[in-house]
PDB file of N, CA, C and O in Angstrom:
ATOM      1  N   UNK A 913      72.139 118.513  75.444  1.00 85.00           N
ATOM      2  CA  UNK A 913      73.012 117.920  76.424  1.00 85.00           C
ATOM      3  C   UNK A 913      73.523 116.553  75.949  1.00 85.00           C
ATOM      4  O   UNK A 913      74.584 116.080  76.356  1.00 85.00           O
ATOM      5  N   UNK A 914      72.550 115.814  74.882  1.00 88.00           N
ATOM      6  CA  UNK A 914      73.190 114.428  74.891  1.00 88.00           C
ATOM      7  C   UNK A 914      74.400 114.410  73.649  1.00 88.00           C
ATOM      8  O   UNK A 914      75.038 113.392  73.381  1.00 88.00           O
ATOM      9  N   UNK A 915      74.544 115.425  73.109  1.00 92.00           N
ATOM     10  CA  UNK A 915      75.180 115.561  71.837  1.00 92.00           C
ATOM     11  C   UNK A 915      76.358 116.100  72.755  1.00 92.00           C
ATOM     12  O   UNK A 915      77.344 115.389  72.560  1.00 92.00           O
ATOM     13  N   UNK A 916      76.610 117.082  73.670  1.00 92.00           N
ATOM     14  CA  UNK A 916      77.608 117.493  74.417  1.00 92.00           C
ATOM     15  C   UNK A 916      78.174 116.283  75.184  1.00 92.00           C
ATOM     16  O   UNK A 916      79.392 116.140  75.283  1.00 92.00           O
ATOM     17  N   UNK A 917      77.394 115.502  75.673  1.00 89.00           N
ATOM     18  CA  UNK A 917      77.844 114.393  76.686  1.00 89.00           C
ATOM     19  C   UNK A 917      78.717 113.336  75.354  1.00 89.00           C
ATOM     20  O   UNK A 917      79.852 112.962  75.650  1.00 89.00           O
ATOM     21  N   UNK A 918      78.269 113.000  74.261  1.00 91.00           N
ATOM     22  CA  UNK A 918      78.505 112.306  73.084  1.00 91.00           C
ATOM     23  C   UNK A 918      79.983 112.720  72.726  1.00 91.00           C
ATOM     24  O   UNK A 918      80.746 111.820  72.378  1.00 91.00           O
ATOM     25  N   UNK A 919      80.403 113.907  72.780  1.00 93.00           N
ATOM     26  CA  UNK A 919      81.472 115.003  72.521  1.00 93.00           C
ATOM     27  C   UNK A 919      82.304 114.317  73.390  1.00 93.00           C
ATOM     28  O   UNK A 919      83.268 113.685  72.956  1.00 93.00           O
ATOM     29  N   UNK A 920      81.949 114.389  74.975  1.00 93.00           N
ATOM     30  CA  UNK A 920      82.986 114.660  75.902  1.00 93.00           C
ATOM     31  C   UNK A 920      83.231 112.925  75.728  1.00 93.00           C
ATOM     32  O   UNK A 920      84.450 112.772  75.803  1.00 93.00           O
ATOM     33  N   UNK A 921      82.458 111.364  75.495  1.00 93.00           N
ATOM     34  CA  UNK A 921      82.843 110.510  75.281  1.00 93.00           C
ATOM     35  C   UNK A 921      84.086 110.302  74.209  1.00 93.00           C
ATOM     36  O   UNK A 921      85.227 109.872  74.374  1.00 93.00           O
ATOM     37  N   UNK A 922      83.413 110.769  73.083  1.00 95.00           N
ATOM     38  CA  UNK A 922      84.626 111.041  72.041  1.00 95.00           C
ATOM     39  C   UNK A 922      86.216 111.203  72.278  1.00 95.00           C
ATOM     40  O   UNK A 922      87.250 110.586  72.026  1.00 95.00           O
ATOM     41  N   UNK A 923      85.794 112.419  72.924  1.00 96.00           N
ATOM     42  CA  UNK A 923      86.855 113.085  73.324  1.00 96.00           C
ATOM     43  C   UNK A 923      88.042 112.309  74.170  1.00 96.00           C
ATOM     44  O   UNK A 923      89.268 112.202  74.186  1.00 96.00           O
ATOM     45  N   UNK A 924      87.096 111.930  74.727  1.00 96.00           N
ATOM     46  CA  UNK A 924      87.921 110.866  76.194  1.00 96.00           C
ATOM     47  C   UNK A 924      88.156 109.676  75.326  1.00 96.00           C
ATOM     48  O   UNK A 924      89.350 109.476  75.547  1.00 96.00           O
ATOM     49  N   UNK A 925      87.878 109.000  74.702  1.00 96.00           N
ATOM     50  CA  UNK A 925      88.095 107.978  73.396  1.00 96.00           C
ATOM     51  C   UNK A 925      89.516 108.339  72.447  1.00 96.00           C
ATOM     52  O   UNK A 925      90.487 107.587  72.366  1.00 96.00           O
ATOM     53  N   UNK A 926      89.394 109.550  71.821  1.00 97.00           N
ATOM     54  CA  UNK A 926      90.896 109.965  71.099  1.00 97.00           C
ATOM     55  C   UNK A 926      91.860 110.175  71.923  1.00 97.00           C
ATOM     56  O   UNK A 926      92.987 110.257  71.434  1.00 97.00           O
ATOM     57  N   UNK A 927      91.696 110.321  73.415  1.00 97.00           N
ATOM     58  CA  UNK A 927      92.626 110.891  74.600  1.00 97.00           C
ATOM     59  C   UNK A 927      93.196 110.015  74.762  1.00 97.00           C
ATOM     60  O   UNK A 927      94.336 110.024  74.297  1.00 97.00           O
ATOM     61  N   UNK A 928      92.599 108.443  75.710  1.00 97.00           N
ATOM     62  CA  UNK A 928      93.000 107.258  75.595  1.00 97.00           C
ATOM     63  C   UNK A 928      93.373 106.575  74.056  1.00 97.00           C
ATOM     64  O   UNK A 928      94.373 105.879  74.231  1.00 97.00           O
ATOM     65  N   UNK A 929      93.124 106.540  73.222  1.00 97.00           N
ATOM     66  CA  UNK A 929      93.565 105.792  71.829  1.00 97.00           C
ATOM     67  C   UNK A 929      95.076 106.396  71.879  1.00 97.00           C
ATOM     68  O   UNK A 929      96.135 105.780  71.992  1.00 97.00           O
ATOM     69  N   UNK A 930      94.865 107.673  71.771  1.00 97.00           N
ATOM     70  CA  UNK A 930      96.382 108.532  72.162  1.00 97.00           C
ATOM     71  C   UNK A 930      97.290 107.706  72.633  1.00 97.00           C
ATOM     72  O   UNK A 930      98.045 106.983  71.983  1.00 97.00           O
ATOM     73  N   UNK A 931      97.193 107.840  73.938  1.00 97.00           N
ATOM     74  CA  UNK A 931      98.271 108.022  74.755  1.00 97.00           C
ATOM     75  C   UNK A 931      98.812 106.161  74.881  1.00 97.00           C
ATOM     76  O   UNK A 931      99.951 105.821  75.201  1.00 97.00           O
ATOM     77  N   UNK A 932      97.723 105.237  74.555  1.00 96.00           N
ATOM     78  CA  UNK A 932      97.854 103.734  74.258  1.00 96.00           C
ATOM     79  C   UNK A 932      98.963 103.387  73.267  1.00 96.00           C
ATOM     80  O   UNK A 932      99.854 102.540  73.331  1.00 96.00           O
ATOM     81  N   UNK A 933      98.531 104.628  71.980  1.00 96.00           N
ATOM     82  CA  UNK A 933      99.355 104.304  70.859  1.00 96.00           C
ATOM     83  C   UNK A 933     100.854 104.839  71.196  1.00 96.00           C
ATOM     84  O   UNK A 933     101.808 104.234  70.706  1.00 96.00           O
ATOM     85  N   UNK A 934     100.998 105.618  71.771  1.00 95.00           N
ATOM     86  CA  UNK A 934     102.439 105.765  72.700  1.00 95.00           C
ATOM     87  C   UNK A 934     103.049 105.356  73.655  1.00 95.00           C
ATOM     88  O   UNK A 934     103.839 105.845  74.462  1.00 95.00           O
ATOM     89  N   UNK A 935     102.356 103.869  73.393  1.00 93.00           N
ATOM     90  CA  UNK A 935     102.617 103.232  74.852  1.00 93.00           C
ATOM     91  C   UNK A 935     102.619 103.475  76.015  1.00 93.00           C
ATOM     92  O   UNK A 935     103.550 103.018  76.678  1.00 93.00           O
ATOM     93  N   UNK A 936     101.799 104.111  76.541  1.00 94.00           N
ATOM     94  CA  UNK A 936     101.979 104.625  78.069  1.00 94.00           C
ATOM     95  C   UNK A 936      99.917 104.256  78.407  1.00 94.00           C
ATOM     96  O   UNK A 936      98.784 104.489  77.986  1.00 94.00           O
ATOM     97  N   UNK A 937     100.823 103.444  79.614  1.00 93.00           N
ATOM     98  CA  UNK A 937      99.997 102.733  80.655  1.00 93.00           C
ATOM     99  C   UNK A 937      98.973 103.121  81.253  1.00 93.00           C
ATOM    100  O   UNK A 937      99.115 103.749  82.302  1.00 93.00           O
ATOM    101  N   UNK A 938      97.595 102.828  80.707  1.00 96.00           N
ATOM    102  CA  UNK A 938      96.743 103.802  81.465  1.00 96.00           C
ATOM    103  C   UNK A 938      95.646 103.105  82.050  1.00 96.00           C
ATOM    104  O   UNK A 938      95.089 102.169  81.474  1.00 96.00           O
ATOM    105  N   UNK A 939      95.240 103.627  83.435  1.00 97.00           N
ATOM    106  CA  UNK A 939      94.751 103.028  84.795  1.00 97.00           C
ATOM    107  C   UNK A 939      93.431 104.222  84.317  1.00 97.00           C
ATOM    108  O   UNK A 939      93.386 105.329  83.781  1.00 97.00           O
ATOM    109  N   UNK A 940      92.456 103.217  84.883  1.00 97.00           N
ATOM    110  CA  UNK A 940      91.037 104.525  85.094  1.00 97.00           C
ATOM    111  C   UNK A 940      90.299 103.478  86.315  1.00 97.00           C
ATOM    112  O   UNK A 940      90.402 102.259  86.459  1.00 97.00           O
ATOM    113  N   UNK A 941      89.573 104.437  87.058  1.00 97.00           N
ATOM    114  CA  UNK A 941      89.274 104.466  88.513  1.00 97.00           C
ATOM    115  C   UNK A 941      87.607 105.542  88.530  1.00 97.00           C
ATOM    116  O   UNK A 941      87.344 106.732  88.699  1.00 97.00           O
ATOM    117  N   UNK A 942      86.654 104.007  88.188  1.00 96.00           N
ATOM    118  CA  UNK A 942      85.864 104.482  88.489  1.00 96.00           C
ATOM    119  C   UNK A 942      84.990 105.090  89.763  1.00 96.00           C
ATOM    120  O   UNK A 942      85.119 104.229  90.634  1.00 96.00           O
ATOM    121  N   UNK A 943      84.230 106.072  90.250  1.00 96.00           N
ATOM    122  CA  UNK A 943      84.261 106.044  91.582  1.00 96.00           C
ATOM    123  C   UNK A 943      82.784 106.308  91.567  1.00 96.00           C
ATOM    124  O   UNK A 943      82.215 107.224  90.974  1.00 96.00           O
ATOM    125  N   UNK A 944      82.240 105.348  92.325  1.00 92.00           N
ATOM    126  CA  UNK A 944      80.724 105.484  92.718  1.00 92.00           C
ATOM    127  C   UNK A 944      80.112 106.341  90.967  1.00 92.00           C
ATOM    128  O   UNK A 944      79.642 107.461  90.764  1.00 92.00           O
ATOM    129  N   UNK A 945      80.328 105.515  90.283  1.00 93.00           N
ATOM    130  CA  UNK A 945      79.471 105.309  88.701  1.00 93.00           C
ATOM    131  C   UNK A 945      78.736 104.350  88.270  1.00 93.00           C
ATOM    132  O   UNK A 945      79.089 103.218  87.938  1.00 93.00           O
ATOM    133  N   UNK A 946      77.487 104.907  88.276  1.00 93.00           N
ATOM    134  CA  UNK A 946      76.131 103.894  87.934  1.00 93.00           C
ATOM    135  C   UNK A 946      75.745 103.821  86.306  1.00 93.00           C
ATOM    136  O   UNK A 946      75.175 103.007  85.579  1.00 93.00           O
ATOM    137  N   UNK A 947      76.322 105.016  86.160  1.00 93.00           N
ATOM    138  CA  UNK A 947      75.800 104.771  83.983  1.00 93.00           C
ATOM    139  C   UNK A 947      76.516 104.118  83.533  1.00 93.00           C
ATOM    140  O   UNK A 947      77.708 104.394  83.397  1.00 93.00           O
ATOM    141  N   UNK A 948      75.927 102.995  83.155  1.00 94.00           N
ATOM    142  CA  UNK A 948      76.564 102.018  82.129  1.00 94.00           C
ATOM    143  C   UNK A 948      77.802 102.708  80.860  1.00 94.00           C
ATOM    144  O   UNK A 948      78.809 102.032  80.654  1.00 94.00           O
ATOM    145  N   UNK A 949      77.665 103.682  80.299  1.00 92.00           N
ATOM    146  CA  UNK A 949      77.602 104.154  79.532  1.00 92.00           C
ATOM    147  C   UNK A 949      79.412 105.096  80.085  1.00 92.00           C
ATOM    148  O   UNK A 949      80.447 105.284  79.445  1.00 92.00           O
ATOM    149  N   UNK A 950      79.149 105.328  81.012  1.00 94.00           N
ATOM    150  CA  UNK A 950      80.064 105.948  81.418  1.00 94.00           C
ATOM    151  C   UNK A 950      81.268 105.010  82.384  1.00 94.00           C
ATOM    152  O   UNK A 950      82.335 105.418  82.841  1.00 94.00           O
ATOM    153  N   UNK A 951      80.822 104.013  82.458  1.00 95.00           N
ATOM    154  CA  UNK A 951      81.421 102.985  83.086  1.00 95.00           C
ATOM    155  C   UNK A 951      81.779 102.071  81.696  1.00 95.00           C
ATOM    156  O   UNK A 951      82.962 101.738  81.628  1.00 95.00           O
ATOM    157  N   UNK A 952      81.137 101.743  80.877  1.00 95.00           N
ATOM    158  CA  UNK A 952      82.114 101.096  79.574  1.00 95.00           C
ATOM    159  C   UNK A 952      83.072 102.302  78.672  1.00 95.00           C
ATOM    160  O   UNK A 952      83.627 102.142  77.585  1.00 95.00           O
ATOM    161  N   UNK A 953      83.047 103.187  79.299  1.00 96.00           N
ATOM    162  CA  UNK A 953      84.090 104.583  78.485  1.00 96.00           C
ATOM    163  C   UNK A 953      85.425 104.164  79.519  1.00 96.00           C
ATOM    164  O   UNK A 953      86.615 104.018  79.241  1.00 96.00           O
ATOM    165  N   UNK A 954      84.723 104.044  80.767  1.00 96.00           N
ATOM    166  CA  UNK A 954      86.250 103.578  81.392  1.00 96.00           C
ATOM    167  C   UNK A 954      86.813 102.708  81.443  1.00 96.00           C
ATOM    168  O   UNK A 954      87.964 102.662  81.877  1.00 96.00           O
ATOM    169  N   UNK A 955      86.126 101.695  80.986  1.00 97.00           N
ATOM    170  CA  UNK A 955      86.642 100.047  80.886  1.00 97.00           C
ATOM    171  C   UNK A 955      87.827 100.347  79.799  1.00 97.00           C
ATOM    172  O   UNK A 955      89.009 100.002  79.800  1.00 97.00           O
ATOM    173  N   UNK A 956      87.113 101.069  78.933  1.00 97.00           N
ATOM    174  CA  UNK A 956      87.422 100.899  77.128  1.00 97.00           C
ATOM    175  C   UNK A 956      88.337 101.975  77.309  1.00 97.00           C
ATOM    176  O   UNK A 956      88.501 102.004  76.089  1.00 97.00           O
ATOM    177  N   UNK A 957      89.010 102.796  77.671  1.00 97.00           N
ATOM    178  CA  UNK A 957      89.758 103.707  78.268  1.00 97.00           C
ATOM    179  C   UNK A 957      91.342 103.229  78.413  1.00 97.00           C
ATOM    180  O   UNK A 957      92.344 103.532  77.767  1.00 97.00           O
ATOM    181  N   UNK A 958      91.050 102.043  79.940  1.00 98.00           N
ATOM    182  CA  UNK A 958      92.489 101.125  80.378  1.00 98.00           C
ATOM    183  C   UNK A 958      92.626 100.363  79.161  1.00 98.00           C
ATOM    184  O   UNK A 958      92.112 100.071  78.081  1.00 98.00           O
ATOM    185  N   UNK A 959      93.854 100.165  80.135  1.00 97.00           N
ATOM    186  CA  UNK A 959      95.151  99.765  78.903  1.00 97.00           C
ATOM    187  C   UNK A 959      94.514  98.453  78.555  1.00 97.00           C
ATOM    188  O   UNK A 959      94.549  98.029  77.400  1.00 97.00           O
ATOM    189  N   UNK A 960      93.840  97.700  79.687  1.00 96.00           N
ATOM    190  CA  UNK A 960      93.490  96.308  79.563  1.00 96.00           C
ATOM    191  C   UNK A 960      92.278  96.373  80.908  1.00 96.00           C
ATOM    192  O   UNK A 960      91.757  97.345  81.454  1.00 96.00           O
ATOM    193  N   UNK A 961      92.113  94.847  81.144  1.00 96.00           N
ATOM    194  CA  UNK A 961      90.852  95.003  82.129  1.00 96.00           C
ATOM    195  C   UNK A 961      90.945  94.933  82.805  1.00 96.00           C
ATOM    196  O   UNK A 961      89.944  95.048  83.513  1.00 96.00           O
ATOM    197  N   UNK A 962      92.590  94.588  83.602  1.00 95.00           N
ATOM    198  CA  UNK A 962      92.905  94.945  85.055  1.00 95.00           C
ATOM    199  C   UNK A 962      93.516  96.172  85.249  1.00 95.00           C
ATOM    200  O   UNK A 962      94.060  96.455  86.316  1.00 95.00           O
ATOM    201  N   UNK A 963      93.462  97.029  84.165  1.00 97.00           N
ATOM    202  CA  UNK A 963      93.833  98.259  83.979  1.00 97.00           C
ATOM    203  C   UNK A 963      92.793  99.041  84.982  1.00 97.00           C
ATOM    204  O   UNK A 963      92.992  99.902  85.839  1.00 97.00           O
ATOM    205  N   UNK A 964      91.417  98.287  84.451  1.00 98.00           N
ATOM    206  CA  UNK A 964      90.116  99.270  85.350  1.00 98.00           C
ATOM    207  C   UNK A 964      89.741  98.846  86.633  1.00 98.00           C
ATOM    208  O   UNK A 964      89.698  97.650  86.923  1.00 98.00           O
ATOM    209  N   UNK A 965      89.346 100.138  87.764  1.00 97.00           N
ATOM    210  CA  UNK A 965      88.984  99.441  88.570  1.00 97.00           C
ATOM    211  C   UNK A 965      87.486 100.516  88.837  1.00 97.00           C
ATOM    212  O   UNK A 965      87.231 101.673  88.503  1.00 97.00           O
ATOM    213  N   UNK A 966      86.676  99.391  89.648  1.00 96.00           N
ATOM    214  CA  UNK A 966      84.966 100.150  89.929  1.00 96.00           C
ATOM    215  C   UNK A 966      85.296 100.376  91.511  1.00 96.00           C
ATOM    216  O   UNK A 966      85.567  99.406  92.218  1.00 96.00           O
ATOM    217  N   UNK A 967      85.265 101.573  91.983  1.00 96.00           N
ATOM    218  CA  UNK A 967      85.460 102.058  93.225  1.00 96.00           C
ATOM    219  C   UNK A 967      83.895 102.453  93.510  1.00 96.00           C
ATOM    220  O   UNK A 967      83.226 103.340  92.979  1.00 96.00           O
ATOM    221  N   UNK A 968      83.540 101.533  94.490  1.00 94.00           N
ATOM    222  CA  UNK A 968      82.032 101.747  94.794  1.00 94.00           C
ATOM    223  C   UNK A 968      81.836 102.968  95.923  1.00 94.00           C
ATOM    224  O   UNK A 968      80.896 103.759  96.009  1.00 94.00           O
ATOM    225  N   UNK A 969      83.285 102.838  96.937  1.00 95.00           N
ATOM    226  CA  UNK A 969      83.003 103.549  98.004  1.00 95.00           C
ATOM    227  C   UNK A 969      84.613 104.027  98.607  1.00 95.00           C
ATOM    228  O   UNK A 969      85.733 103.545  98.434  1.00 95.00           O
ATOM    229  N   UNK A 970      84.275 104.807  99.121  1.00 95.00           N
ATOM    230  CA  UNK A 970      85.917 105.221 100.055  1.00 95.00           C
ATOM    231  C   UNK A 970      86.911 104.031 100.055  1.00 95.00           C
ATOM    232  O   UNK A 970      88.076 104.173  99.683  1.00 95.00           O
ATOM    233  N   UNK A 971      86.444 102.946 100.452  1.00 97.00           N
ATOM    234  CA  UNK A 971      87.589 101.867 100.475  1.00 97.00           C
ATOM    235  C   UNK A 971      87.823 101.367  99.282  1.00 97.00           C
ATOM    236  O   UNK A 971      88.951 101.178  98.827  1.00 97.00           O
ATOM    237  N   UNK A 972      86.463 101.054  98.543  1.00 96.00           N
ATOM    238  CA  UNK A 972      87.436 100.751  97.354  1.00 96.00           C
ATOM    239  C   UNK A 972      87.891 101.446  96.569  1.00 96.00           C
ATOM    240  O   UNK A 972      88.304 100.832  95.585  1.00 96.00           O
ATOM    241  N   UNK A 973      88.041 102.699  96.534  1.00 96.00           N
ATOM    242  CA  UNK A 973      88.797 103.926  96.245  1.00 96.00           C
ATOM    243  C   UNK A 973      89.995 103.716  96.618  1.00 96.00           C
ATOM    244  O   UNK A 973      90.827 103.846  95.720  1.00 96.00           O
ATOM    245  N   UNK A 974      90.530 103.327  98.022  1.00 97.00           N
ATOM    246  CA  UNK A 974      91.527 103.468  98.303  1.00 97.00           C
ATOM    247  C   UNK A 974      92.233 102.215  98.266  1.00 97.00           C
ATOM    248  O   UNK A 974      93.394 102.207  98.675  1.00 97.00           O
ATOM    249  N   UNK A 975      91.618 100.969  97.763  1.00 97.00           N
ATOM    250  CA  UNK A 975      92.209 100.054  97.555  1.00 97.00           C
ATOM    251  C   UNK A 975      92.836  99.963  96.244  1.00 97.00           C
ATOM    252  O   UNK A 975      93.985  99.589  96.007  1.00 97.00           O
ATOM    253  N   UNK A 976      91.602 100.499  95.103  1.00 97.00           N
ATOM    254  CA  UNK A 976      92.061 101.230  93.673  1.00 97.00           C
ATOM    255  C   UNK A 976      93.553 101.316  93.310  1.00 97.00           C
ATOM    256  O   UNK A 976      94.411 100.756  92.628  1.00 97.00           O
ATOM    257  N   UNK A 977      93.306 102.669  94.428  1.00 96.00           N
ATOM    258  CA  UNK A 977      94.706 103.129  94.141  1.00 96.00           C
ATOM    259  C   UNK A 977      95.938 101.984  94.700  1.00 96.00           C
ATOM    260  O   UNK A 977      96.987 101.897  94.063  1.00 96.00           O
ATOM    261  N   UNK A 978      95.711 101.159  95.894  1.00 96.00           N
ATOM    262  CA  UNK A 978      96.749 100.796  96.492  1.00 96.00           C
ATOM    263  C   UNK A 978      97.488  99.818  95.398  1.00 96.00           C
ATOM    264  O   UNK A 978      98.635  99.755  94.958  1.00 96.00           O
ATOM    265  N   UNK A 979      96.070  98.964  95.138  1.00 95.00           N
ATOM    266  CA  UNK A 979      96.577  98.273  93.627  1.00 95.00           C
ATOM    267  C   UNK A 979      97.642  98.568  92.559  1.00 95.00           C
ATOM    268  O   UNK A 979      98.501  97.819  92.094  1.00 95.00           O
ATOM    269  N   UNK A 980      97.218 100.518  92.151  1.00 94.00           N
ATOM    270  CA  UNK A 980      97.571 100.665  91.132  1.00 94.00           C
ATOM    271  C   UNK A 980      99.408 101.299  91.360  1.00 94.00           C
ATOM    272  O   UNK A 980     100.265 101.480  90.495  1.00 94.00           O
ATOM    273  N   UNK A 981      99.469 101.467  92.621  1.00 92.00           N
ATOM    274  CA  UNK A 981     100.878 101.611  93.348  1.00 92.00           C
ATOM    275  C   UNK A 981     101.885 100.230  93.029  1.00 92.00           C
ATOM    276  O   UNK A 981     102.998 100.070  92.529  1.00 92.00           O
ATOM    277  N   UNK A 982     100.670  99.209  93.706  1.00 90.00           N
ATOM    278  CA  UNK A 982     101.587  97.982  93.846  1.00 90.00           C
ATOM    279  C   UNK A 982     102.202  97.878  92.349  1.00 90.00           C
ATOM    280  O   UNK A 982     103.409  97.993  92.139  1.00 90.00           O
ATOM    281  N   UNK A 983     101.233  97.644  91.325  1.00 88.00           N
ATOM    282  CA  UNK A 983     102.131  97.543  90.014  1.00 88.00           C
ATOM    283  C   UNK A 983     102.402  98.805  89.536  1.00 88.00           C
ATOM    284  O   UNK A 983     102.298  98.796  88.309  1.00 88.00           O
ATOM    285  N   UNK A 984     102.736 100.002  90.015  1.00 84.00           N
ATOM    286  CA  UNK A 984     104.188 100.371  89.272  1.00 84.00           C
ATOM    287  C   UNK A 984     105.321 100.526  90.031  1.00 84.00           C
ATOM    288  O   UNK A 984     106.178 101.390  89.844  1.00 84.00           O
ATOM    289  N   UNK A 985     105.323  99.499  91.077  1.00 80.00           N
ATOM    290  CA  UNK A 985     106.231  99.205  91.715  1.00 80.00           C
ATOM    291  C   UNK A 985     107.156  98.379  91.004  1.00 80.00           C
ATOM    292  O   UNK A 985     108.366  98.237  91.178  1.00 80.00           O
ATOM    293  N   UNK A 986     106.477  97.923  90.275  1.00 70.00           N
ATOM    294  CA  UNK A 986     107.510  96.673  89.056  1.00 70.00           C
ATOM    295  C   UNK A 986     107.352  96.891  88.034  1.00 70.00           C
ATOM    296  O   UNK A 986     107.261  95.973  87.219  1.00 70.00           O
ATOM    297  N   UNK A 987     107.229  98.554  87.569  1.00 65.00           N
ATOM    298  CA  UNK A 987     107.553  99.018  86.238  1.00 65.00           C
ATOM    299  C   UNK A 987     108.959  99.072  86.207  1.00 65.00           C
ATOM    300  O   UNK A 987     109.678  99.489  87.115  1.00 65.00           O
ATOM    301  N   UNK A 988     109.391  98.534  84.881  1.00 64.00           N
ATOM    302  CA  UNK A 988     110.848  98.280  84.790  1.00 64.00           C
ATOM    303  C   UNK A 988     111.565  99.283  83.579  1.00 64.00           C
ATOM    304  O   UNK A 988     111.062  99.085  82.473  1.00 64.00           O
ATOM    305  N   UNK A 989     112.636 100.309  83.603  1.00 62.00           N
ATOM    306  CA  UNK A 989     112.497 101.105  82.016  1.00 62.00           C
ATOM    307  C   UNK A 989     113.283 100.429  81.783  1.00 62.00           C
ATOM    308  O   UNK A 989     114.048  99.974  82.634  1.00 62.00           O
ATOM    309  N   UNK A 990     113.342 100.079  80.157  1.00 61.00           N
ATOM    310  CA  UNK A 990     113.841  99.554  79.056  1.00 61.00           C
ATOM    311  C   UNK A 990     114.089 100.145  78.322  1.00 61.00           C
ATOM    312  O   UNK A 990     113.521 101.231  78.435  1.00 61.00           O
ATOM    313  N   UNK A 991     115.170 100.024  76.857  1.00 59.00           N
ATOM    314  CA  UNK A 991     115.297 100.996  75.843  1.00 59.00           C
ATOM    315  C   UNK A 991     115.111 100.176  74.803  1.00 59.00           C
ATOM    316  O   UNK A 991     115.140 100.618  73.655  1.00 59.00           O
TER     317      UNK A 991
END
């Protein structure tokens, strides 16, 4: 199991490196997560560190998100 769990970190590691290196903006929303381990995969995930947020409970779940509304409210496209 810990070599599978090791995998699925990885995995989630080349996913985010990905989609960073193509510039596109990425938000992670932890929700009621106590493993360290799995909580620095999501830190290290966002784009940056207000990228992440720790949702302990329903509200801050839903504040999470309200956050992550407010700024792409002032995503601007450019060429």
């Amino acid at each position: 199991q810990a070599a599978q769990l090791k995998q699925t970190y990885d995995d989630m590691n080349d996913i985010c490196t990905y989609a960073k290196s193509k510039q596109i903006e990425v938000f992670t929303v932890a929700f009621d997560i106590t493993a360290a381990t799995a909580i620095t995969a999501m830190r290290n995930c966002a784009s940056s560190p207000a990228h992440y947020f720790d949702a302990r409970d329903r509200q801050g779940l839903a504040d999470a998100f309200k956050a992550i509304a407010l700024s792409l409210q002032n995503v601007r496209i450019t060429q």
